[in-house]
Amino acid sequence: MFADMVLPIIGVMLPYLGVGLLLTRSSKKLREDGLEHLAVAFLLGAGVFTLWQFLGLLVGIPVFWSLRLGWLVGFIGCIDVLRHRSTFRIYTISTLVILVILPLFFIRSFSRIMYTWDTRAFWVPKMFALWQMDRLRPDALTAFNHPEYPLLLPMSGANAFSLFGFPNEVGAKVVLFGFTIALIVLFSRFLEKTVGGWKAAFWTLLFLSLFIVREHLAGEYVGTADILMGTYLAAGATQLLQKRKLLALALWSLAAWTKSEGLVWAVSTTGLVVIHEVLSKKKISISSYQALGTSLLVILPWFLYNKFSKLDSSQYFKFKEIYARPWVEYAIYSVHAFREEFRNLEKWNFVFYLFILKSLLSFRRIALDERLRIIYLALAAQLVMYLAIFTVTPEEQATFIAAAISRLTLHFVPTVLLVTAVLFSPAYKQTKV
Amino acid sequence: MSAKILALIPLLGWFYLSILGVVLIVGALHLFHKKNLAVIIEKIVVLGIACTALILAFGNIRKEWKETQKAWKSFRDSATAKINQEVGGNYRIYYKTLRPLVKNVHDVNLIGADAREYHFARMYLYPTLVLDAQTVNDGNTAYSIVPENLAERLDQYTEIARVDGHVLMQKKGADVR
């Protein structure tokens, strides 16, 4: 049991962290808070490293070798960070909340391997396939459901399998738990700085106690990518709210490498940031090109692979079907589905109550603040996209909504909570991006 | 039109109606320059909701604690034990036994398996393509994994391996390279 836990930390999580530390080494502001730096570096490193492994597989570098090469890069990154001292503020009230709750999640998560339909039908099989293959050919993943889903999660699992030499799903879960730790640390550290100790503890406790969040971090849905998408959305939001635009866009773009729905978020946030830049500076500046370049570098590889491999990414976008059905009624039904979902206290406690109330009361503040405006518009675009998916789904609408709505809502819940907390904070100052 | 809008009100329930109520009251107070009163009302509402949310949150953490107590029993088991617990015999049948035997086979029929077993077979035998077949003649393959009772009746097939009620069969005289 001990090896199942320690090996993935050293063999997979450290390379992720090392790559992220190298990528963020020039960000002095980020270095000011050691814990936040580690969390951002892990998320960024995991995304970039697995994306690089995917490119490696395309040209015939198996996961086994790309992971070993990652050890070298990771080692350099970790050594580099030791040379620069960061401040670690760990004696905080929200750290206490985390230290009480995360072990509970850890024990529940590791008591069994992944077991939902989605994990057995394609997430874990993709881990297995990536671990086994020498080269990623266009039809390599078509044997499994949803071949068009991106590979951040499967590649992470494949790394763990490669480390053990057999499909050790417990090892894969250790790597996925790294994302959980990064999310919670980033969430609480940002709130500690923005709203203060006790309030940060309240929001952290509220977040970790949510039924759907617990099921995705520790229970039934561990091994599906929805919480990972929520993680990257929230991580990007924390960086934008701290005026680190490029870092925010990099993390947001990685949402497209996590789940297909993340593509909408990546494109909309990139567009919104660039449009805001152009409108405020009255010209296309270098930072606009940087923003565009960062997003395209992350989004394009998988997007192009999907297109050239003709993978079935149009499953939910059969627009022709709109004309053949009473689409207004379908759309109204979709709206009602979210109306019901948001007020489900069993699942979401009072998260959406506080969010909707404070958003309506702070309408002017949101409209005047560029950073909040970008996040709200992106949230709106994402919600509209989900409404459209529910409306045009080829499956029976009610069944599809019942199966998917909680997972889709989870995508933006961490971000919604962060924004709500910020709106309640008088200390947060509105500024331009 | 107004009747349609009125019909929507019951759908909003206390959840959305109370939000609207608070927003209208606070907005009206701002309009009449009673800013302090508006702030007090908002604070009372938010504090009330936050306290209720906190009570619900502690209840949820208690539930998590109970789940953890159940999970603790298998927490210290080895990875293989946990895999066997969840995957059942499929790990032994497909990964340990049949996988080395079909290593160079392009595709294989799987007969008589449910969806769950099919998913495991499809994964553990990768890159061999597993076809969810009704008969041994489906697809264009010389190999089939069939239940024991069916294997006895397949005269034109040779048995390659037998494990836990599953038999890997190869068509006699097939040109297999």
Coordinates of C-alpha atoms in Angstrom, one line a residue:
Chain A
M1 CA 0.0 0.0 0.0
F2 CA 2.8 2.3 0.9
A3 CA 4.5 1.9 -2.6
D4 CA 1.1 2.5 -4.3
M5 CA 1.0 5.9 -2.8
V6 CA 4.7 7.0 -2.7
L7 CA 5.8 6.0 -6.1
P8 CA 3.2 8.1 -8.1
I9 CA 4.1 11.1 -5.9
I10 CA 7.8 10.8 -6.8
G11 CA 7.4 9.4 -10.3
V12 CA 4.5 11.4 -11.7
M13 CA 3.5 14.3 -9.5
L14 CA 7.1 15.6 -9.1
P15 CA 7.7 15.8 -12.8
Y16 CA 4.4 17.7 -13.2
L17 CA 5.4 20.1 -10.5
G18 CA 8.9 20.5 -11.8
V19 CA 7.7 21.4 -15.3
G20 CA 5.2 23.9 -13.9
L21 CA 7.9 25.4 -11.7
L22 CA 10.2 25.9 -14.7
L23 CA 7.3 27.5 -16.6
T24 CA 6.4 29.9 -13.8
R25 CA 10.0 30.8 -12.7
S26 CA 9.8 34.3 -14.1
S27 CA 6.6 35.2 -12.2
K28 CA 7.8 37.0 -9.2
K29 CA 4.4 37.8 -7.9
L30 CA 3.4 34.2 -7.9
R31 CA 6.5 33.3 -6.0
E32 CA 5.5 35.6 -3.1
D33 CA 3.1 32.9 -1.9
G34 CA 4.8 29.5 -1.8
L35 CA 1.7 27.3 -1.5
E36 CA -0.2 29.1 -4.3
H37 CA 3.0 28.9 -6.5
L38 CA 3.2 25.1 -6.0
A39 CA -0.5 24.6 -6.7
V40 CA -0.4 26.7 -9.9
A41 CA 2.8 25.1 -11.0
F42 CA 1.3 21.6 -10.5
L43 CA -1.8 22.3 -12.6
L44 CA 0.1 24.1 -15.3
G45 CA 2.9 21.5 -15.3
A46 CA 0.4 18.6 -15.5
G47 CA -1.3 20.1 -18.4
V48 CA 1.7 21.1 -20.4
F49 CA 3.6 17.9 -19.6
T50 CA 0.8 15.6 -20.7
L51 CA 0.2 17.7 -23.8
W52 CA 3.9 17.2 -24.6
Q53 CA 3.6 13.5 -24.0
F54 CA 0.6 13.4 -26.4
L55 CA 2.8 15.1 -29.1
G56 CA 5.5 12.6 -28.3
L57 CA 3.1 9.7 -28.8
L58 CA 2.2 11.1 -32.2
V59 CA 5.8 10.8 -33.3
G60 CA 6.4 7.5 -31.7
I61 CA 7.7 8.2 -28.2
P62 CA 5.9 5.9 -25.8
V63 CA 4.6 7.1 -22.4
F64 CA 7.3 5.0 -20.7
W65 CA 10.1 7.1 -22.3
S66 CA 8.5 10.5 -22.2
L67 CA 7.8 10.0 -18.4
R68 CA 11.5 9.1 -17.8
L69 CA 12.5 12.2 -19.7
G70 CA 10.1 14.2 -17.6
W71 CA 11.9 13.1 -14.5
L72 CA 15.0 15.0 -15.7
V73 CA 13.0 18.1 -16.4
G74 CA 11.1 17.8 -13.1
F75 CA 14.3 17.4 -11.2
I76 CA 15.8 20.5 -12.7
G77 CA 12.5 22.4 -11.9
C78 CA 12.5 21.3 -8.3
I79 CA 16.2 22.2 -7.8
D80 CA 15.6 25.6 -9.4
V81 CA 12.8 26.4 -7.0
L82 CA 14.9 25.4 -4.0
R83 CA 17.3 28.2 -5.0
H84 CA 14.6 30.8 -4.6
R85 CA 12.9 31.1 -1.3
S86 CA 9.2 31.5 -1.2
T87 CA 7.0 32.4 1.8
F88 CA 4.8 29.6 3.0
R89 CA 1.9 30.8 5.1
I90 CA 0.4 27.6 6.5
Y91 CA -0.8 28.5 9.9
T92 CA -4.2 29.6 8.8
I93 CA -7.8 28.7 9.7
S94 CA -8.6 27.4 6.2
T95 CA -5.5 25.1 6.3
L96 CA -7.0 23.6 9.4
V97 CA -10.3 23.0 7.5
I98 CA -8.3 21.3 4.7
L99 CA -6.3 19.2 7.1
V100 CA -9.5 17.9 8.7
I101 CA -11.4 17.2 5.5
L102 CA -8.8 16.1 2.9
P103 CA -7.7 13.0 4.9
L104 CA -11.4 11.9 4.9
F105 CA -11.5 12.2 1.1
F106 CA -8.1 10.5 0.8
I107 CA -9.2 7.4 2.8
R108 CA -12.5 7.1 0.9
S109 CA -10.9 7.6 -2.5
F110 CA -8.2 5.0 -1.9
S111 CA -10.4 2.4 -0.4
R112 CA -11.5 1.2 -3.9
I113 CA -10.6 1.7 -7.5
M114 CA -12.6 3.6 -10.1
Y115 CA -16.0 2.1 -10.7
T116 CA -18.6 4.3 -12.5
W117 CA -19.8 3.5 -16.0
D118 CA -17.8 6.4 -17.6
T119 CA -14.5 5.3 -16.0
R120 CA -15.0 1.7 -17.0
A121 CA -16.2 2.5 -20.5
F122 CA -13.5 4.9 -21.5
W123 CA -11.5 6.9 -19.0
V124 CA -9.5 3.9 -17.5
P125 CA -9.4 2.0 -20.9
K126 CA -7.8 5.1 -22.4
M127 CA -5.2 5.1 -19.6
F128 CA -4.5 1.4 -20.4
A129 CA -4.3 2.0 -24.2
L130 CA -2.0 5.0 -23.9
W131 CA 0.3 3.1 -21.6
Q132 CA 0.4 0.2 -24.1
M133 CA 0.8 2.0 -27.4
D134 CA 4.0 2.9 -29.1
R135 CA 2.5 5.5 -31.3
L136 CA -0.9 7.3 -31.3
R137 CA -2.5 6.6 -34.6
P138 CA -5.8 8.2 -35.8
D139 CA -7.9 5.2 -35.0
A140 CA -6.0 4.2 -31.8
L141 CA -8.8 5.2 -29.3
T142 CA -11.9 4.6 -31.4
A143 CA -12.4 1.2 -29.7
F144 CA -13.7 3.1 -26.7
N145 CA -16.6 5.4 -26.1
H146 CA -15.9 9.1 -26.5
P147 CA -12.6 8.9 -28.4
E148 CA -12.9 12.7 -28.9
Y149 CA -12.4 13.5 -25.2
P150 CA -9.0 15.0 -24.5
L151 CA -6.3 13.2 -22.7
L152 CA -5.1 15.0 -19.6
L153 CA -6.7 12.5 -17.3
P154 CA -6.0 9.3 -19.3
M155 CA -2.3 10.4 -19.8
S156 CA -2.0 10.9 -16.0
G157 CA -3.3 7.4 -15.4
A158 CA -1.1 6.0 -18.1
N159 CA 1.9 7.6 -16.4
A160 CA 1.0 5.8 -13.2
F161 CA 0.5 2.5 -15.0
S162 CA 3.9 2.9 -16.7
L163 CA 5.5 3.5 -13.3
F164 CA 4.2 0.2 -11.9
G165 CA 4.4 -1.9 -15.0
F166 CA 0.8 -3.0 -14.6
P167 CA -2.6 -1.2 -14.6
N168 CA -2.4 0.0 -11.0
E169 CA -5.6 2.1 -10.7
V170 CA -4.8 2.9 -7.1
G171 CA -1.6 4.6 -8.4
A172 CA -3.6 6.5 -10.9
K173 CA -5.9 7.7 -8.2
V174 CA -2.9 9.1 -6.3
V175 CA -1.9 11.2 -9.3
L176 CA -5.5 12.5 -9.6
F177 CA -5.5 13.3 -5.9
G178 CA -2.7 15.7 -6.7
F179 CA -5.2 17.8 -8.7
T180 CA -7.6 17.8 -5.7
I181 CA -4.9 19.1 -3.4
A182 CA -3.9 21.8 -5.9
L183 CA -7.5 22.9 -6.3
I184 CA -8.2 23.2 -2.6
V185 CA -4.9 24.9 -1.8
L186 CA -5.4 27.4 -4.6
F187 CA -9.0 28.0 -3.6
S188 CA -8.2 28.6 0.1
R189 CA -5.0 30.6 -0.5
F190 CA -6.7 33.0 -2.9
L191 CA -9.6 33.5 -0.5
E192 CA -7.2 34.0 2.5
K193 CA -5.6 36.8 0.6
T194 CA -8.8 38.3 -0.8
V195 CA -11.5 38.0 1.9
G196 CA -9.5 37.1 5.1
G197 CA -9.1 34.1 7.4
W198 CA -12.5 33.2 8.8
K199 CA -14.4 34.0 5.7
A200 CA -11.9 31.9 3.6
A201 CA -12.5 29.1 6.0
F202 CA -16.2 29.4 5.6
W203 CA -16.1 29.3 1.8
T204 CA -13.6 26.4 1.8
L205 CA -15.8 24.4 4.2
L206 CA -18.9 25.2 2.2
F207 CA -17.1 24.0 -1.0
L208 CA -15.7 20.8 0.4
S209 CA -18.9 19.8 2.0
L210 CA -21.0 19.9 -1.2
F211 CA -22.4 16.5 -2.1
I212 CA -21.4 16.5 -5.8
V213 CA -17.9 17.9 -5.0
R214 CA -17.3 15.1 -2.4
E215 CA -18.5 12.4 -4.8
H216 CA -16.1 13.7 -7.5
L217 CA -13.1 14.1 -5.2
A218 CA -13.6 11.0 -3.0
G219 CA -16.5 8.9 -4.1
E220 CA -18.3 7.5 -7.1
Y221 CA -17.1 9.9 -9.7
V222 CA -13.4 9.8 -9.0
G223 CA -11.7 9.2 -12.4
T224 CA -14.0 11.3 -14.5
A225 CA -12.7 14.6 -15.8
D226 CA -15.5 17.0 -14.6
I227 CA -13.9 18.1 -11.4
L228 CA -10.6 18.6 -13.4
M229 CA -12.4 21.0 -15.7
G230 CA -13.9 22.8 -12.7
T231 CA -10.3 22.9 -11.2
Y232 CA -8.8 24.6 -14.3
L233 CA -11.7 27.1 -14.6
A234 CA -11.3 28.1 -10.9
A235 CA -7.5 28.1 -11.1
G236 CA -7.6 30.5 -14.1
A237 CA -10.2 32.7 -12.2
T238 CA -7.9 33.1 -9.2
Q239 CA -5.0 34.2 -11.5
L240 CA -7.1 36.7 -13.5
L241 CA -8.5 38.2 -10.3
Q242 CA -4.9 38.7 -9.2
K243 CA -4.2 40.4 -12.6
R244 CA -2.0 37.5 -14.0
K245 CA -3.7 37.4 -17.3
L246 CA -1.4 35.1 -19.2
L247 CA -1.3 32.6 -16.5
A248 CA -5.1 32.7 -16.3
L249 CA -5.4 32.1 -20.0
A250 CA -2.9 29.3 -19.9
L251 CA -4.9 27.5 -17.2
W252 CA -8.2 28.2 -18.9
S253 CA -6.9 26.9 -22.2
L254 CA -6.0 23.7 -20.4
A255 CA -9.7 23.2 -19.7
A256 CA -9.9 22.3 -23.4
W257 CA -7.3 19.6 -22.8
T258 CA -9.4 18.3 -19.9
K259 CA -12.8 17.9 -21.4
S260 CA -14.5 18.7 -24.7
E261 CA -16.8 21.3 -23.0
G262 CA -13.6 23.1 -21.9
L263 CA -13.0 24.2 -25.5
V264 CA -15.9 26.7 -25.3
W265 CA -14.5 28.1 -22.1
A266 CA -11.0 28.4 -23.5
V267 CA -12.2 30.1 -26.7
S268 CA -14.6 32.4 -25.0
T269 CA -12.1 33.6 -22.3
T270 CA -9.4 34.1 -24.8
G271 CA -11.7 36.1 -27.0
L272 CA -13.0 38.1 -24.1
V273 CA -9.5 39.0 -22.8
V274 CA -8.3 40.0 -26.2
I275 CA -11.4 42.1 -26.9
H276 CA -11.1 43.9 -23.6
E277 CA -7.4 44.6 -24.3
V278 CA -8.1 45.9 -27.7
L279 CA -11.0 48.1 -26.5
S280 CA -9.1 49.5 -23.6
K281 CA -5.8 50.2 -25.5
K282 CA -7.5 51.0 -28.8
K283 CA -5.0 48.7 -30.6
I284 CA -3.8 45.2 -30.8
S285 CA -0.8 45.1 -28.4
I286 CA 1.9 42.5 -27.8
S287 CA 0.1 41.1 -24.8
S288 CA -2.9 40.4 -27.0
Y289 CA -0.7 38.4 -29.3
Q290 CA 0.8 36.6 -26.3
A291 CA -2.7 35.8 -25.0
L292 CA -3.8 34.4 -28.4
G293 CA -0.5 32.5 -28.8
T294 CA -0.7 30.9 -25.3
S295 CA -4.3 29.7 -25.9
L296 CA -3.7 28.5 -29.4
L297 CA -0.6 26.5 -28.4
V298 CA -2.6 24.6 -25.8
I299 CA -5.9 24.3 -27.8
L300 CA -4.7 23.4 -31.3
P301 CA -2.8 20.1 -30.9
W302 CA -5.8 18.1 -29.7
F303 CA -8.2 20.0 -31.8
L304 CA -6.2 19.3 -35.0
Y305 CA -5.8 15.6 -34.0
N306 CA -9.5 15.3 -33.6
K307 CA -10.2 16.9 -36.9
F308 CA -7.7 14.9 -38.9
S309 CA -8.7 11.7 -37.2
K310 CA -12.4 12.4 -37.9
L311 CA -13.3 11.5 -34.3
D312 CA -16.9 11.7 -33.5
S313 CA -17.0 15.1 -31.7
S314 CA -20.3 16.0 -33.1
Q315 CA -22.3 13.7 -30.9
Y316 CA -24.1 16.5 -29.2
F317 CA -24.2 19.0 -32.0
K318 CA -26.7 17.6 -34.4
F319 CA -28.1 21.0 -35.3
K320 CA -30.2 19.6 -38.1
E321 CA -32.3 18.0 -35.4
I322 CA -33.4 21.4 -34.1
Y323 CA -35.7 21.9 -37.0
A324 CA -37.3 18.5 -36.7
R325 CA -38.5 19.0 -33.1
P326 CA -40.4 21.6 -31.0
W327 CA -37.1 23.2 -30.1
V328 CA -38.7 26.1 -28.1
E329 CA -40.2 23.6 -25.7
Y330 CA -36.9 21.7 -25.6
A331 CA -35.1 24.9 -24.8
I332 CA -37.6 25.9 -22.1
Y333 CA -37.3 22.4 -20.6
S334 CA -33.5 22.9 -20.4
V335 CA -33.9 26.2 -18.7
H336 CA -36.2 24.7 -16.1
A337 CA -33.7 21.9 -15.6
F338 CA -31.1 24.4 -14.5
R339 CA -33.6 26.3 -12.4
E340 CA -34.3 23.1 -10.5
E341 CA -30.7 22.2 -10.3
F342 CA -29.5 25.5 -8.8
R343 CA -32.1 25.3 -6.0
N344 CA -31.2 21.7 -5.0
L345 CA -29.9 22.3 -1.5
E346 CA -29.1 18.6 -1.1
K347 CA -26.5 18.9 -3.9
W348 CA -25.4 22.5 -3.8
N349 CA -26.3 23.9 -0.4
F350 CA -26.9 27.6 -0.7
V351 CA -24.1 28.2 -3.2
F352 CA -26.4 29.4 -6.0
Y353 CA -28.7 31.3 -3.6
L354 CA -25.7 33.4 -2.4
F355 CA -24.3 33.7 -6.0
I356 CA -27.5 34.9 -7.6
L357 CA -28.4 37.2 -4.8
K358 CA -25.0 38.9 -4.6
S359 CA -24.7 39.1 -8.4
L360 CA -28.0 40.9 -8.6
L361 CA -27.1 43.2 -5.8
S362 CA -23.6 43.9 -7.2
F363 CA -24.7 44.3 -10.8
R364 CA -23.0 47.7 -11.2
R365 CA -19.8 46.6 -9.6
I366 CA -19.6 43.6 -11.9
A367 CA -20.3 45.7 -15.0
L368 CA -17.6 48.2 -14.1
D369 CA -14.9 45.6 -13.2
E370 CA -13.2 44.1 -16.3
R371 CA -12.0 41.0 -14.5
L372 CA -15.3 40.1 -13.1
R373 CA -17.0 41.0 -16.3
I374 CA -14.8 38.6 -18.2
I375 CA -15.6 35.8 -15.8
Y376 CA -19.3 36.5 -15.8
L377 CA -19.5 36.6 -19.6
A378 CA -17.6 33.4 -19.8
L379 CA -19.9 31.7 -17.3
A380 CA -22.9 32.9 -19.3
A381 CA -21.4 31.5 -22.5
Q382 CA -20.7 28.2 -20.9
L383 CA -24.3 28.0 -19.4
V384 CA -25.8 28.9 -22.8
M385 CA -23.7 26.2 -24.4
Y386 CA -25.0 23.6 -21.9
L387 CA -28.5 24.8 -22.6
A388 CA -27.9 24.3 -26.3
I389 CA -26.5 20.8 -25.7
F390 CA -29.6 19.9 -23.6
T391 CA -31.8 21.2 -26.4
V392 CA -30.2 19.5 -29.4
T393 CA -29.1 16.2 -27.7
P394 CA -29.9 13.2 -29.8
E395 CA -30.7 11.2 -26.7
E396 CA -34.0 11.4 -24.8
Q397 CA -33.8 14.8 -23.3
A398 CA -35.0 14.2 -19.8
T399 CA -32.8 11.2 -19.3
F400 CA -29.8 13.0 -20.7
I401 CA -30.3 16.0 -18.5
A402 CA -30.8 13.8 -15.4
A403 CA -27.5 12.0 -16.2
A404 CA -25.4 15.1 -17.0
I405 CA -26.7 18.2 -15.3
S406 CA -24.9 17.8 -11.9
R407 CA -21.6 17.1 -13.6
L408 CA -21.9 20.1 -15.9
T409 CA -22.9 22.3 -13.0
L410 CA -19.8 21.1 -11.2
H411 CA -17.7 22.6 -14.0
F412 CA -18.4 26.1 -12.8
V413 CA -19.2 25.7 -9.1
P414 CA -15.7 26.3 -7.8
T415 CA -15.5 29.5 -9.9
V416 CA -19.0 30.6 -8.9
L417 CA -18.0 30.2 -5.2
L418 CA -14.8 32.2 -5.7
V419 CA -16.6 35.0 -7.4
T420 CA -19.3 35.1 -4.8
A421 CA -16.7 35.3 -2.0
V422 CA -15.0 38.2 -3.9
L423 CA -18.3 40.1 -4.2
F424 CA -18.8 39.8 -0.5
S425 CA -15.3 41.3 0.1
P426 CA -15.0 45.0 0.4
A427 CA -11.2 44.6 0.2
Y428 CA -11.3 43.5 -3.4
K429 CA -10.6 46.5 -5.6
Q430 CA -11.9 46.8 -9.1
T431 CA -9.3 47.3 -11.7
K432 CA -8.6 46.7 -15.3
V433 CA -7.1 43.5 -16.5
Chain B
M1 CA -48.9 36.9 -22.2
S2 CA -49.3 38.2 -18.6
A3 CA -51.2 35.0 -17.7
K4 CA -48.2 33.0 -18.9
I5 CA -45.8 35.1 -16.8
L6 CA -48.1 34.7 -13.8
A7 CA -48.1 31.0 -14.3
L8 CA -44.3 31.0 -13.9
I9 CA -44.3 32.5 -10.4
P10 CA -45.2 29.2 -8.5
L11 CA -42.3 27.5 -10.4
L12 CA -39.8 29.9 -8.8
G13 CA -40.6 28.7 -5.3
W14 CA -39.3 30.3 -2.2
F15 CA -35.8 30.0 -3.4
Y16 CA -36.0 32.4 -6.3
L17 CA -38.9 34.5 -5.0
S18 CA -37.0 35.3 -1.8
I19 CA -34.0 36.4 -3.8
L20 CA -36.2 38.6 -5.9
G21 CA -37.8 40.0 -2.7
V22 CA -34.5 40.9 -1.1
V23 CA -33.2 42.5 -4.3
L24 CA -36.4 44.6 -4.7
I25 CA -36.4 45.7 -1.0
V26 CA -32.7 46.6 -1.0
G27 CA -33.0 48.3 -4.4
A28 CA -36.0 50.3 -3.3
L29 CA -34.2 51.4 -0.1
H30 CA -31.3 52.6 -2.2
L31 CA -33.7 54.5 -4.4
F32 CA -35.1 56.3 -1.3
H33 CA -31.6 57.1 0.0
K34 CA -31.9 54.7 3.0
K35 CA -28.6 53.2 2.2
N36 CA -27.8 52.2 5.9
L37 CA -31.1 50.3 6.2
A38 CA -30.4 48.5 2.9
V39 CA -27.0 47.4 4.1
I40 CA -28.5 46.2 7.4
I41 CA -31.2 44.2 5.7
E42 CA -28.7 42.7 3.2
K43 CA -26.4 41.7 6.1
I44 CA -29.2 40.1 8.1
V45 CA -30.3 38.0 5.1
V46 CA -26.8 37.0 4.2
L47 CA -25.9 36.1 7.7
G48 CA -29.1 34.0 8.1
I49 CA -28.4 32.1 4.8
A50 CA -24.7 31.7 5.8
C51 CA -25.6 30.2 9.2
T52 CA -28.1 27.8 7.5
A53 CA -25.5 26.9 4.9
L54 CA -23.0 26.2 7.7
I55 CA -25.4 23.9 9.5
L56 CA -26.0 21.9 6.3
A57 CA -22.3 21.9 5.6
F58 CA -21.5 20.3 9.0
G59 CA -24.3 17.8 8.4
N60 CA -22.6 16.9 5.1
I61 CA -19.2 16.5 6.7
R62 CA -20.8 14.1 9.2
K63 CA -22.1 12.0 6.3
E64 CA -18.5 12.1 4.8
W65 CA -17.2 10.9 8.2
K66 CA -19.6 7.9 8.1
E67 CA -18.5 7.1 4.5
T68 CA -14.9 7.2 5.6
Q69 CA -15.5 4.8 8.4
K70 CA -16.9 2.3 5.9
A71 CA -14.0 2.9 3.5
W72 CA -11.4 2.4 6.2
K73 CA -12.0 -1.4 6.1
S74 CA -10.5 -1.7 2.6
F75 CA -8.1 1.3 2.7
R76 CA -5.0 -0.7 3.6
D77 CA -5.6 -3.5 1.1
S78 CA -3.0 -3.9 -1.7
A79 CA -3.7 -2.5 -5.1
T80 CA -4.2 -6.0 -6.6
A81 CA -6.8 -6.8 -3.9
K82 CA -8.7 -3.6 -4.6
I83 CA -8.6 -4.3 -8.4
N84 CA -9.9 -7.9 -7.8
Q85 CA -12.6 -6.5 -5.4
E86 CA -13.9 -4.2 -8.1
V87 CA -13.1 -6.0 -11.4
G88 CA -13.9 -9.5 -10.1
G89 CA -12.5 -12.4 -12.2
N90 CA -12.1 -10.2 -15.2
Y91 CA -8.6 -9.1 -14.2
R92 CA -7.4 -12.7 -14.0
I93 CA -9.4 -13.9 -17.1
Y94 CA -8.5 -11.2 -19.5
Y95 CA -5.4 -9.4 -18.3
K96 CA -3.4 -12.3 -16.7
T97 CA -4.5 -15.3 -18.8
L98 CA -6.0 -14.3 -22.2
R99 CA -4.0 -11.2 -23.0
P100 CA -0.6 -12.9 -23.6
L101 CA -2.4 -15.4 -25.9
V102 CA -4.1 -12.9 -28.2
K103 CA -1.2 -10.5 -28.3
N104 CA -0.8 -10.7 -32.1
V105 CA -4.5 -11.2 -32.9
H106 CA -6.2 -8.2 -34.6
D107 CA -9.7 -8.9 -33.4
V108 CA -11.6 -11.4 -31.3
N109 CA -15.3 -12.2 -30.8
L110 CA -16.6 -12.0 -27.3
I111 CA -19.8 -14.0 -26.8
G112 CA -22.2 -14.1 -23.9
A113 CA -20.7 -11.3 -21.9
D114 CA -22.7 -8.4 -20.3
A115 CA -21.8 -4.7 -20.9
R116 CA -19.6 -4.5 -17.8
E117 CA -17.5 -7.6 -18.7
Y118 CA -17.3 -6.4 -22.3
H119 CA -15.7 -3.1 -21.1
F120 CA -13.1 -5.0 -19.1
A121 CA -12.3 -7.3 -21.9
R122 CA -12.0 -4.4 -24.4
M123 CA -9.6 -2.7 -22.1
Y124 CA -7.4 -5.6 -20.9
L125 CA -7.0 -7.1 -24.4
Y126 CA -6.1 -3.8 -26.1
P127 CA -4.8 -3.4 -28.8
T128 CA -6.7 -6.5 -29.8
L129 CA -10.2 -5.4 -30.9
V130 CA -12.9 -7.1 -28.9
L131 CA -16.2 -7.5 -30.8
D132 CA -19.4 -7.8 -28.8
A133 CA -20.7 -10.7 -30.9
Q134 CA -23.8 -12.9 -30.9
T135 CA -22.2 -15.9 -32.7
V136 CA -18.7 -17.1 -33.6
N137 CA -19.4 -16.3 -37.2
D138 CA -19.8 -12.5 -36.6
G139 CA -17.1 -10.3 -37.8
N140 CA -14.2 -11.6 -39.8
T141 CA -12.0 -13.2 -37.1
A142 CA -10.8 -16.7 -36.4
Y143 CA -10.8 -16.2 -32.7
S144 CA -13.7 -16.2 -30.2
I145 CA -14.0 -16.1 -26.4
V146 CA -17.1 -18.2 -25.6
P147 CA -18.8 -19.6 -22.5
E148 CA -17.9 -23.2 -21.6
N149 CA -21.3 -24.6 -22.5
L150 CA -21.1 -23.2 -26.0
A151 CA -17.4 -24.3 -26.5
E152 CA -18.4 -28.0 -26.3
R153 CA -20.7 -27.6 -29.4
L154 CA -18.2 -25.8 -31.6
D155 CA -16.7 -28.6 -33.6
Q156 CA -15.0 -26.4 -36.1
Y157 CA -13.0 -24.7 -33.4
T158 CA -9.9 -25.6 -31.4
E159 CA -9.6 -24.8 -27.8
I160 CA -6.6 -22.6 -26.9
A161 CA -7.2 -21.8 -23.3
R162 CA -9.8 -22.2 -20.7
V163 CA -10.2 -20.0 -17.6
D164 CA -13.0 -19.5 -15.1
G165 CA -15.8 -20.7 -17.5
H166 CA -14.4 -18.8 -20.5
V167 CA -12.8 -20.6 -23.5
L168 CA -10.6 -19.0 -26.1
M169 CA -11.2 -20.8 -29.4
Q170 CA -9.5 -20.7 -32.8
K171 CA -11.2 -21.7 -36.0
K172 CA -9.7 -24.9 -37.4
G173 CA -7.6 -24.5 -40.6
A174 CA -7.8 -20.7 -40.3
D175 CA -4.9 -18.9 -42.0
V176 CA -3.4 -17.2 -38.9
R177 CA -0.2 -15.3 -39.2

